[in-house]
Each structure stands twice: as structure tokens, then as C-alpha cells.
mmCIF file of C-alpha atoms and ligand atoms in Angstrom:
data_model
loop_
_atom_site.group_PDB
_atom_site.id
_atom_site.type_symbol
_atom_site.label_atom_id
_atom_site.label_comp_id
_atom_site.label_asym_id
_atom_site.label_seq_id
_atom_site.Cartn_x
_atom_site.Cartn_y
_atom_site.Cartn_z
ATOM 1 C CA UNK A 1 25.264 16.498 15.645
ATOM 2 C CA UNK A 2 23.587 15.237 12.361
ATOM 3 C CA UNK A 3 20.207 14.441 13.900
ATOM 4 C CA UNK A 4 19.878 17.828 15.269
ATOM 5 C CA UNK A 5 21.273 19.855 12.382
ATOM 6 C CA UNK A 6 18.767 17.690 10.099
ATOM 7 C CA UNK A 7 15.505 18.903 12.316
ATOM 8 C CA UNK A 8 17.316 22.285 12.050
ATOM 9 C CA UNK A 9 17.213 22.320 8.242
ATOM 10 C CA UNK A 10 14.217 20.840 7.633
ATOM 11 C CA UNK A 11 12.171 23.017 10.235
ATOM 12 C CA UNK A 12 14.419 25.970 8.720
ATOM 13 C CA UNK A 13 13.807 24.577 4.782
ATOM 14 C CA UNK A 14 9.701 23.270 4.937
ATOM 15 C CA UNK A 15 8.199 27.149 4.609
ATOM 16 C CA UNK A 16 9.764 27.276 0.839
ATOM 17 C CA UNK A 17 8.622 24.229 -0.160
ATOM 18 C CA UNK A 18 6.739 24.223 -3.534
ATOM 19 C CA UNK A 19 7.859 20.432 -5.144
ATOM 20 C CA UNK A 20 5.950 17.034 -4.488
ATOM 21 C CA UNK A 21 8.097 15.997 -1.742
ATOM 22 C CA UNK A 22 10.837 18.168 -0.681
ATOM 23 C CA UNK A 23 13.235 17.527 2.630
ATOM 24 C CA UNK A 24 12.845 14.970 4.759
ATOM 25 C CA UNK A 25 11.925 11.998 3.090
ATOM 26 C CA UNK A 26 14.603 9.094 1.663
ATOM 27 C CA UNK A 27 14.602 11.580 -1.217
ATOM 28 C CA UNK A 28 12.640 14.197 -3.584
ATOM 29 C CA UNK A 29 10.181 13.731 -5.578
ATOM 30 C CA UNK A 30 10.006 16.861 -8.358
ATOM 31 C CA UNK A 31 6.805 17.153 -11.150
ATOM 32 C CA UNK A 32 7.583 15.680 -14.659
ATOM 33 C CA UNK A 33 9.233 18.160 -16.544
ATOM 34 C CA UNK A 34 8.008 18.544 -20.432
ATOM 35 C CA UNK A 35 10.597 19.678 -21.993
ATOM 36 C CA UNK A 36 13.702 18.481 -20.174
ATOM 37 C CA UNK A 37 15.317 18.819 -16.391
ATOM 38 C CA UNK A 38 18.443 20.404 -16.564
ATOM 39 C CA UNK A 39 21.140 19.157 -13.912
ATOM 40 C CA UNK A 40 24.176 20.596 -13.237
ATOM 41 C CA UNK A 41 27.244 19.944 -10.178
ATOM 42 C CA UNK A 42 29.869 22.048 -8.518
ATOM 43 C CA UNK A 43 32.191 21.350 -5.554
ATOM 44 C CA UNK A 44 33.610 23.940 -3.729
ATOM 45 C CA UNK A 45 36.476 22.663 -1.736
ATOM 46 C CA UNK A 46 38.263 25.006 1.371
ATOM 47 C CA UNK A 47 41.680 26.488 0.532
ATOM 48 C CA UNK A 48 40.393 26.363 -3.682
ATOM 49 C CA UNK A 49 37.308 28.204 -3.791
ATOM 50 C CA UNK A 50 36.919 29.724 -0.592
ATOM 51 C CA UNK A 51 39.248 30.331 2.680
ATOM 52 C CA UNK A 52 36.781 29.297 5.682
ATOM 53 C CA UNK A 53 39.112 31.209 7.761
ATOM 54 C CA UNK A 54 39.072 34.356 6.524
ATOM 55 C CA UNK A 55 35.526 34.315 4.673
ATOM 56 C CA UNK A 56 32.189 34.335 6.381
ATOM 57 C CA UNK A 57 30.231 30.970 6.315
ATOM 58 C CA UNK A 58 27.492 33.225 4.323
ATOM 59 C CA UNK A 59 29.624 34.190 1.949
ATOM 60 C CA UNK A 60 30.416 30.383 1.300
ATOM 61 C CA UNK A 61 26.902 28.829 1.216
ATOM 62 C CA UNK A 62 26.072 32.252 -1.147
ATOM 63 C CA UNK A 63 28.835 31.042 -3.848
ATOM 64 C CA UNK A 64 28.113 27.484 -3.469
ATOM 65 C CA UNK A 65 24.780 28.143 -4.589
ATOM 66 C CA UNK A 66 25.738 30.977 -7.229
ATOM 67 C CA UNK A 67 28.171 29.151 -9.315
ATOM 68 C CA UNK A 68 25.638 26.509 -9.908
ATOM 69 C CA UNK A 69 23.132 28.763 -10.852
ATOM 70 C CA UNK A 70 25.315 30.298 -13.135
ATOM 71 C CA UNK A 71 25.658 26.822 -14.933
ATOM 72 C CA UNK A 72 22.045 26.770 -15.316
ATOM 73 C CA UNK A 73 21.785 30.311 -16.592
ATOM 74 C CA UNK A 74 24.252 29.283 -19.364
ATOM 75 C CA UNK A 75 22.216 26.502 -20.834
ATOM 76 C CA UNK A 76 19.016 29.458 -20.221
ATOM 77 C CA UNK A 77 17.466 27.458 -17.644
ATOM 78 C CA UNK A 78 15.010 28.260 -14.974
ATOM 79 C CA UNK A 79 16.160 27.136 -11.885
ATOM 80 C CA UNK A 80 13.885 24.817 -9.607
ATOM 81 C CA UNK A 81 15.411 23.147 -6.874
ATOM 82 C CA UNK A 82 19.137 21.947 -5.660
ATOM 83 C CA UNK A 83 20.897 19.230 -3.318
ATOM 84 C CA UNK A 84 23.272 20.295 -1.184
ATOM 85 C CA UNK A 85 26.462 17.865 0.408
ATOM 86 C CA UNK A 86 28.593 18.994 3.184
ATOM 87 C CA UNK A 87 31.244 17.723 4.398
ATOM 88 C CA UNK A 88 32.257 19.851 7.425
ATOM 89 C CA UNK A 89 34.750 19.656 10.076
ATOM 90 C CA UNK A 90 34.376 18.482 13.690
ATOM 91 C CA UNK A 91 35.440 21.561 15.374
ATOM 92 C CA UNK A 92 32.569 24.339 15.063
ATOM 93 C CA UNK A 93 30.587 22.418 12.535
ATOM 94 C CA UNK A 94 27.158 23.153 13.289
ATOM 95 C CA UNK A 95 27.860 26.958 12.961
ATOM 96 C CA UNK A 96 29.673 26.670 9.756
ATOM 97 C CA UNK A 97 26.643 24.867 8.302
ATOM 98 C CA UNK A 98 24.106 26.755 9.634
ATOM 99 C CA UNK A 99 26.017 29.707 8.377
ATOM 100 C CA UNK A 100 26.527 28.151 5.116
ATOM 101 C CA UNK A 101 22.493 27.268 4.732
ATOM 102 C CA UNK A 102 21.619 31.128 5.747
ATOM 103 C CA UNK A 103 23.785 32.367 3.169
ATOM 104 C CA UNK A 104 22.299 30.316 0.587
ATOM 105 C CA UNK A 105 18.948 30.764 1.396
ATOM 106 C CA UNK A 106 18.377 34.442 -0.152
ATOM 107 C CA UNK A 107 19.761 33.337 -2.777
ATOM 108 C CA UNK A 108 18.055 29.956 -3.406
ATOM 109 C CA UNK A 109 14.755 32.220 -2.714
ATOM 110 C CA UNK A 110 15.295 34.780 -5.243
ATOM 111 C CA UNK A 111 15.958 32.357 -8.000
ATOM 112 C CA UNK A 112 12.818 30.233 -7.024
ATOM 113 C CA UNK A 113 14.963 27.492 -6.010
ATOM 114 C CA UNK A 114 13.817 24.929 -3.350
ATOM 115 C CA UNK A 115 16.264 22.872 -1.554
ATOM 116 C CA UNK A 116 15.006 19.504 -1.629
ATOM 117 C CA UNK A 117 17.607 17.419 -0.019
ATOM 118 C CA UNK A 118 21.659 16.518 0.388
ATOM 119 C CA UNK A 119 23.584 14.988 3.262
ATOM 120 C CA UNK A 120 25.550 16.085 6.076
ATOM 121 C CA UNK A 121 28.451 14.802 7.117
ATOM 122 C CA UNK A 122 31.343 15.594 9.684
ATOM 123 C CA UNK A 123 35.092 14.592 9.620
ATOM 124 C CA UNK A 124 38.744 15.504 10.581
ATOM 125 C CA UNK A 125 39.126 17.263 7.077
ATOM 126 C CA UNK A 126 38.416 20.454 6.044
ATOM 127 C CA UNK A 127 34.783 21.799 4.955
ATOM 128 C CA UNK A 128 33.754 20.748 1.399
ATOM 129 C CA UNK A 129 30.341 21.732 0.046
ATOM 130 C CA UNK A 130 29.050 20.258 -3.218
ATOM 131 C CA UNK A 131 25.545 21.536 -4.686
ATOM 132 C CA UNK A 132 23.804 19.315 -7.411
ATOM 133 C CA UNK A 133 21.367 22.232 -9.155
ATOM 134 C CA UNK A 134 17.965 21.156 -11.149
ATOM 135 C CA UNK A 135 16.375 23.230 -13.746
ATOM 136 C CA UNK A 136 13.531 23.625 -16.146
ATOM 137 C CA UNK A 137 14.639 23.196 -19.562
ATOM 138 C CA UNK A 138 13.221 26.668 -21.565
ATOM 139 C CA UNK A 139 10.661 26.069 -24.154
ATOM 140 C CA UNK A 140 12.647 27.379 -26.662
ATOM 141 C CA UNK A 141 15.232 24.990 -26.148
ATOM 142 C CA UNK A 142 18.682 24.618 -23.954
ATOM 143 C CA UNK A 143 21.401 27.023 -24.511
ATOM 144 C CA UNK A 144 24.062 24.366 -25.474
ATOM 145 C CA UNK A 145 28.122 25.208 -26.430
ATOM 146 C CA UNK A 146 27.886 23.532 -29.402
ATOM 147 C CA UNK A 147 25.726 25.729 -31.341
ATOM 148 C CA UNK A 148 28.131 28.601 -32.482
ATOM 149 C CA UNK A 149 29.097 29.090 -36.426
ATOM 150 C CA UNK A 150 31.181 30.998 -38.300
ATOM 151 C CA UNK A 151 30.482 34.742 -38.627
ATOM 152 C CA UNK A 152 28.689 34.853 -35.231
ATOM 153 C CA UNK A 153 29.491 38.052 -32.778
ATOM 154 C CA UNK A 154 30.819 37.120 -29.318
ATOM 155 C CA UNK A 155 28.842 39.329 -27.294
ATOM 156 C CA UNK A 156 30.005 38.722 -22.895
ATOM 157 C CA UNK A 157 27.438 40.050 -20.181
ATOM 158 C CA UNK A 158 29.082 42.243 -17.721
ATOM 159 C CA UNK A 159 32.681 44.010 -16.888
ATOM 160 C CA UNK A 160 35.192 41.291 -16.796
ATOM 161 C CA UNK A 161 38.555 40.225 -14.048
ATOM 162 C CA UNK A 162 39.499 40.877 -10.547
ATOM 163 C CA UNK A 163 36.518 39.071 -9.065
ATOM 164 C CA UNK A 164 39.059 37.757 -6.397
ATOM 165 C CA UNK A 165 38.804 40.913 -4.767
ATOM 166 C CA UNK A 166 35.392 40.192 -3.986
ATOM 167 C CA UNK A 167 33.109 39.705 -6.939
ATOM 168 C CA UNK A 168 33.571 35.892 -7.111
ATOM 169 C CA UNK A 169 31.498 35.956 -3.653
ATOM 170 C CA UNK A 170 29.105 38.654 -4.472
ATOM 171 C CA UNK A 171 28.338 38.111 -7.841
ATOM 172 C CA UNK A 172 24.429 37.840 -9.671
ATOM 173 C CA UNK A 173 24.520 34.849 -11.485
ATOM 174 C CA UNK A 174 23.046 35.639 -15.349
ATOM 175 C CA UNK A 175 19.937 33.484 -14.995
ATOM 176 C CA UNK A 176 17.310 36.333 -15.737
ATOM 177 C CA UNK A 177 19.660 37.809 -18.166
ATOM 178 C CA UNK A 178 20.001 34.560 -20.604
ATOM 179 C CA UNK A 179 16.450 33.760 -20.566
ATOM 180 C CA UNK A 180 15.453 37.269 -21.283
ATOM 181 C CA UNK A 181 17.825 36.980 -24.346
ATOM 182 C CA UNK A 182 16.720 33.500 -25.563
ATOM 183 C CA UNK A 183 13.390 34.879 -25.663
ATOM 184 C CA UNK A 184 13.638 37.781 -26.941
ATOM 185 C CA UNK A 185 16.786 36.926 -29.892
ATOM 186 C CA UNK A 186 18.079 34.280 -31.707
ATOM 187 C CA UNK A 187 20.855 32.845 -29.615
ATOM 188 C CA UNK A 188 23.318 30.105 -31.179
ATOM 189 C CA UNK A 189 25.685 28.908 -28.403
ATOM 190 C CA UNK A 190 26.377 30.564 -24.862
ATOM 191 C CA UNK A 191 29.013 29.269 -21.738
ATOM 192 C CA UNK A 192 29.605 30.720 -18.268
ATOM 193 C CA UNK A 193 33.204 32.187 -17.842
ATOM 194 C CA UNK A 194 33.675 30.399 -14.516
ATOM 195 C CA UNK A 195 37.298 29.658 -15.481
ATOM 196 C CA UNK A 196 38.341 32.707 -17.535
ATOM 197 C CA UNK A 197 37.192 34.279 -20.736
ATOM 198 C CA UNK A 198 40.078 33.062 -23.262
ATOM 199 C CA UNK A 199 39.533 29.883 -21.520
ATOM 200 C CA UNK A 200 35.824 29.477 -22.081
ATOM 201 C CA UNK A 201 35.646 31.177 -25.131
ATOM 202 C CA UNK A 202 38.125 28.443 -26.344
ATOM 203 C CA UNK A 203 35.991 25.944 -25.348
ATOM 204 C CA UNK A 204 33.095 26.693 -26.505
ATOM 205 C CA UNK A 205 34.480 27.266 -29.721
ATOM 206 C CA UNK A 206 35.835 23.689 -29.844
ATOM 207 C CA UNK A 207 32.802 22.375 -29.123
ATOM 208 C CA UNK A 208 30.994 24.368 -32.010
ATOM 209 C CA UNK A 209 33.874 22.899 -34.501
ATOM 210 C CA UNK A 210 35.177 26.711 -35.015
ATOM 211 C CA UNK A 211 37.324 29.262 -34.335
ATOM 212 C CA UNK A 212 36.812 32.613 -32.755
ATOM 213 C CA UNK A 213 38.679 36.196 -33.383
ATOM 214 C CA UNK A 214 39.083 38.692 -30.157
ATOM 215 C CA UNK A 215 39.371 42.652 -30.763
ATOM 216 C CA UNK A 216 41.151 42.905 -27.574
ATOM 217 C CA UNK A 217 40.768 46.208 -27.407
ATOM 218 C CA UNK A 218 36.888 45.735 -27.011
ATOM 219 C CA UNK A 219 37.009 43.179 -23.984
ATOM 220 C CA UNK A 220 35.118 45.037 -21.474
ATOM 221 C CA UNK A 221 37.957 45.464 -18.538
ATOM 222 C CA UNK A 222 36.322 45.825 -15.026
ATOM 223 C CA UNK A 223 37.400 48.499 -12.386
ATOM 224 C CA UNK A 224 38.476 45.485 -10.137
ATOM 225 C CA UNK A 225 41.254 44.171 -13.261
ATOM 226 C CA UNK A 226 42.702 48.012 -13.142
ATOM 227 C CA UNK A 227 42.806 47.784 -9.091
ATOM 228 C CA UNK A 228 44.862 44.402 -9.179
ATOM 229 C CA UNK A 229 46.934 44.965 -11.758
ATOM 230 C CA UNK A 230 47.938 48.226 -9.938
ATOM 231 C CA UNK A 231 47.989 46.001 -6.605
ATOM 232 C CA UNK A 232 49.672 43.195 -7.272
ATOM 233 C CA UNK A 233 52.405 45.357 -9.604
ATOM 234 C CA UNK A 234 53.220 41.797 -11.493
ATOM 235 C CA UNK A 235 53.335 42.850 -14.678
ATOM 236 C CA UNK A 236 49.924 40.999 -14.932
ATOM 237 C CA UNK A 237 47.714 43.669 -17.046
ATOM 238 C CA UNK A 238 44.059 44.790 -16.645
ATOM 239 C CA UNK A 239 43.207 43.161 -19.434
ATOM 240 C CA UNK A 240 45.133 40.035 -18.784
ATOM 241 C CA UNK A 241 43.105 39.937 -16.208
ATOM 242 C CA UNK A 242 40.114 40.041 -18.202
ATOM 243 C CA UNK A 243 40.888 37.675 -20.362
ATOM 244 C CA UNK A 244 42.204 34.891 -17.256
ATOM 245 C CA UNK A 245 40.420 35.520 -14.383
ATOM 246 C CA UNK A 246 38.601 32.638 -13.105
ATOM 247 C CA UNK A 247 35.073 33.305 -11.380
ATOM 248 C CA UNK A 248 33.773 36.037 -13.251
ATOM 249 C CA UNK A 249 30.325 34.002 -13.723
ATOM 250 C CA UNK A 250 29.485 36.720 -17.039
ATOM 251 C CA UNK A 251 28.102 34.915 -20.299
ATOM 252 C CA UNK A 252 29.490 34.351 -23.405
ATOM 253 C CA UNK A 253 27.386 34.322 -25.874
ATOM 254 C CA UNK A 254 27.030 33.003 -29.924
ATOM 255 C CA UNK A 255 25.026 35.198 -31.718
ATOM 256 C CA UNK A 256 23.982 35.988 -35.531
ATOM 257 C CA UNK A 257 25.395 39.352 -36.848
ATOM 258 C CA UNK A 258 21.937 40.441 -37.532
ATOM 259 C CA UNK A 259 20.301 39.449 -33.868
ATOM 260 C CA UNK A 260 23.220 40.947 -32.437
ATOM 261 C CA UNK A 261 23.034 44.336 -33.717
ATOM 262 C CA UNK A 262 19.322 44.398 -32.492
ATOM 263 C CA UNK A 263 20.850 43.133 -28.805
ATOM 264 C CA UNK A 264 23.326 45.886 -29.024
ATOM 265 C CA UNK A 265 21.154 48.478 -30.019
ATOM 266 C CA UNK A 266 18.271 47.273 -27.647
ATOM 267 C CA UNK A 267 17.262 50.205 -25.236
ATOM 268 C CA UNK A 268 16.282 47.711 -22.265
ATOM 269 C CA UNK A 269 18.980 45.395 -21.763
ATOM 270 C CA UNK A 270 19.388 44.031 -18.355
ATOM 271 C CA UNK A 271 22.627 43.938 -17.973
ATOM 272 C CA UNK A 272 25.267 45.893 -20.335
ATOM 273 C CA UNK A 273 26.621 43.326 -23.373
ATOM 274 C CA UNK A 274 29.214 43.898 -25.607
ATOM 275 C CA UNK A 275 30.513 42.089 -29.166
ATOM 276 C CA UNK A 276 34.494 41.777 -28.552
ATOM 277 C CA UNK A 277 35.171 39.284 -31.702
ATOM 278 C CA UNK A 278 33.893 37.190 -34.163
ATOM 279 C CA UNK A 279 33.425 33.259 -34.977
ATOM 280 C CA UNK A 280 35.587 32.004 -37.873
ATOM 281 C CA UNK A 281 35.801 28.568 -40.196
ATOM 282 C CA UNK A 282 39.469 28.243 -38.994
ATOM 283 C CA UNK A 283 39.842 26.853 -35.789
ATOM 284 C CA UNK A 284 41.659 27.992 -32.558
ATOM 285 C CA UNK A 285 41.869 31.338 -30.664
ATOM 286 C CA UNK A 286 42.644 34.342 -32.018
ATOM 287 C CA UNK A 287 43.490 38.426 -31.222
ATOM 288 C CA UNK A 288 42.612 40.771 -33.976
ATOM 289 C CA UNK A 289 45.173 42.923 -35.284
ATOM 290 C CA UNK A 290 45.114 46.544 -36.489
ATOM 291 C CA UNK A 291 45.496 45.667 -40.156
ATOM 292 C CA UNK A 292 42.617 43.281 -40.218
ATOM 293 C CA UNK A 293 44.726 40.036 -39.561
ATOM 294 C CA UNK A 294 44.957 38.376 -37.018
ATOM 295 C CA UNK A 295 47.683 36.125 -34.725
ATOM 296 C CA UNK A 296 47.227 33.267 -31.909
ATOM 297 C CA UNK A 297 46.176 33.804 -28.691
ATOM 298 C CA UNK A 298 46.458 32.080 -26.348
ATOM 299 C CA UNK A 299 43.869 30.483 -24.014
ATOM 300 C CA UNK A 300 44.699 31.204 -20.035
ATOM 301 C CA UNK A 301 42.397 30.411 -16.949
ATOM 302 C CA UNK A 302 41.849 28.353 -13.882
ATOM 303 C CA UNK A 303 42.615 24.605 -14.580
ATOM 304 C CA UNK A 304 42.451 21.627 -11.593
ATOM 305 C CA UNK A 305 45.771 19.894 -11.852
ATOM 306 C CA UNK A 306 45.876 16.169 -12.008
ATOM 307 C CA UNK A 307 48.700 13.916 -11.677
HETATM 308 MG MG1 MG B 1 29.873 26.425 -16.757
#
């Protein structure tokens, strides 16, 4: 099956070829990049990130894709060209990987990204697809976690929870977005929420050495967060949705007060932002109160569990 499925891919692949040596060779060969290559890794595992028999093979090879790309669009990197590893099953392989490479290929096409290589292989166990993403680092600089400092807005791209209803398949990852804003503004720090906001947010607040301060009642609550709350009847809220939700692939972003009011304010933002808290000196996560103070809160999102 391999042989076949190779010539397949690389007959399929050579038309969007724009590096030194793409597919088909022992491996790639990309141009020297001046100021930094920007790599990046995600495995997407069946029965964790997808459900092969319930979602369409597209769908897959779409996400498998996205979520990388929405690694690179946190560290405001231009995509260039990603690896892709499959691991399929036995039993209707070749379709599931063929489907998997059509549903990837819009996407890899509207990003500029060439696929320059990966492996196939084919076992008893079930399909796992892991995509190795390269980037060009942006003149200005990467986008790093560690930048944010006290006094900073937290502005997040987009309407936030209930992408498992469809969104976490479907979604635009924020490439265009973050380097239209680190060109344009003075970003200090910026994440992906692949894992939940109060989860990320933590994060990258740990790696900046500071705290950050939530007005909950800002956090910009999607339409999906209302619908599963009201679905699922759990006592899980909209906006604990919001704030948990894995997969919502929006950016969080570490911004100067003054850069951020001209973001806010801007008239041709690409995608709507909002400020829902503040860096602080002391540490940890926090939710505003209505007096001014303020009182833990704490972190939730999607974790792997190891034993
Ligand atoms: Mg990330």
C-alpha cells in the first residue's frame, strides 16, 4: 500500500511545490532563513482529538494541519512548509489518508504552506496523524510567552467555548491576524488557547514572571458556550465554558495600555479583539471583583494525563 499511496502524494503534492527540494527525495531541502525558522509539532491521536468514525477524513487532515498553524500564528510566524506522519490502520487505509491529505490541502494552500515530506505507515492500531509545521521567523521578531509585564491589557482574538460542537474542526487559525498586529502595534507576549483560556492565560503569565487579573464579565462568550451550556444542562456555564474549553485556537495577547487602546479603537481590525484583564506584579490567576479587588481563579482546561 505504501509504494502506491507515496506516487499518489507526490504526483498529488509536486504542482505546489515552491522549496529547493520538496517530496520525494530522502528529505527536504528549504532556503536559509535570515532571521530564524520557526518549528512547531502536534499529534492528533483517534478517540482524543478526533473520532474517525463519526468525523470525515477531511475534517481530520483540516485540524491536523490547523492546530499547527495556529502554533505558528502565536509566535507571528509565516508559515512555509510542514511534515506530515501517519500512522493509519489496515482496514480502509488508503481512503482515510487520501481523505486526510485532501482535507489538508486547502488549507496548507491558503497559508502558503508546502508539504515537503513525512512517512506513512500502516498498523493494527488506530489512525494517528502527527504534523511537524516550519515557519519564517517575522522581521520584527517572534511572538514569544515570555514577554508580558505588569500593567499590560489581555486583549483574546475571537468569541470564545463550545468549539466541540464544531468549531475545533472548522476553525481559521490566527496567522494573518497576529502578523497584521505585530506589524502594525507593539506586541509584548501572545499564546494560542489550544487548551483553554484560564489555562493558557496562566501559562503564559508564568512564563512572563507575572500575574494576570480577569474582568470576567468582559470574556467574550461565544454563541456555541450558550448552546452547550443549555445542552448539556450540567451546571457547566457559558462562560465556564469560555474560560475551559480546549480548542478554541483564538490568541491571547500581551499588550501595552497605550498600543492597546489604539488596537481597540482601530477601525480595520481583522478579526474582533477584546481587553478582558490586566497583567499584575503579583503572581497567579485572578477574577476581578466589583469593588476593585480581586480573588483567585482558578486555571481549568484540557490536560494529557500521565501516570
Ligand atoms: Mg500553542
Amino acid at each position: 500500500m505504501e509504494r502506491d499511496f507515496i506516487r499518489w502524494l507526490s504526483h498529488r503534492v509536486r504542482s505546489q511545490t515552491s522549496v529547493p527540494v520538496g517530496i520525494g527525495d530522502d528529505a527536504a531541502v528549504l532556503a536559509p532563513s535570515r532571521d530564524g525558522l520557526v518549528v512547531t509539532t502536534d499529534m492528533l491521536m483517534d478517540g482524543v482529538d478526533f473520532d474517525s468514525r463519526k468525523d470525515d477524513a477531511r475534517r481530520i487532515g483540516r485540524k491536523s494541519l490547523a492546530v499547527n498553524l495556529s502554533d505558528l500564528a502565536a509566535m507571528a510566524a509565516r508559515p512555509e512548509a510542514a511534515v506530515i506522519a501517519l500512522a493509519l490502520p489496515r482496514s480502509g487505509g488508503r481512503a482515510l489518508g487520501e481523505g486526510i491529505y485532501e482535507g489538508l490541502f486547502p488549507l496548507a494552500s491558503e497559508f502558503g504552506v508546502t508539504i515537503v515530506g513525512g512517512d506513512t505507515n500502516s498498523w493494527d492500531g488506530p489512525l494517528v496523524i502527527s504534523v511537524t509545521a516550519l515557519g519564517r521567523v517575522h522581521s520584527r521578531g517572534p511572538l514569544l510567552r515570555s514577554g508580558a509585564r505588569p500593567d499590560d491589557e489581555i486583549l483574546v482574538t475571537g468569541m470564545l467555548g463550545g468549539s466541540i460542537l464544531g468549531r475545533h474542526f472548522d476553525f481559521t487559525p490566527r496567522v494573518r491576524e497576529a502578523i497584521w498586529l505585530h506589524e502594525r502595534f507593539t506586541l509584548h507576549a501572545g499564546i494560542d488557547i489550544s487548551d483553554g483560556l484560564s489555562l493558557d492565560l496562566a501559562r503564559l503569565a508564568e512564563a512572563s514572571g507575572c500575574g494576570a487579573v480577569v474582568d470576567l464579565a468582559q470574556v467574550p462568550v461565544s454563541p456555541q458556550a450558550h448552546e452547550l451550556a443549555s445542552l448539556r444542562a450540567d451546571g457547566v456555564s457559558a462562560l465556564d465554558h469560555a474560560l475551559g474549553d480546549g480548542e478554541d485556537f483564538e490568541l491571547v495577547l500581551a499588550v501595552p495600555p497605550d498600543e492597546a487602546h489604539k488596537i481597540l479603537t482601530s477601525p480595520s481590525l481583522p478579526v474582533p479583539i477584546t481587553r478582558i484583564g490586566r497583567f499584575t506584579h503579583e503572581s497567579g490567576l485572578w477574577k476581578l471583583l466589583d469593588d476593585g479587588s480581586h480573588e483567585p481563579l482558578t486555571p481549568v482546561g484540557f490536560e494529557h494525563r500521565l501516570a
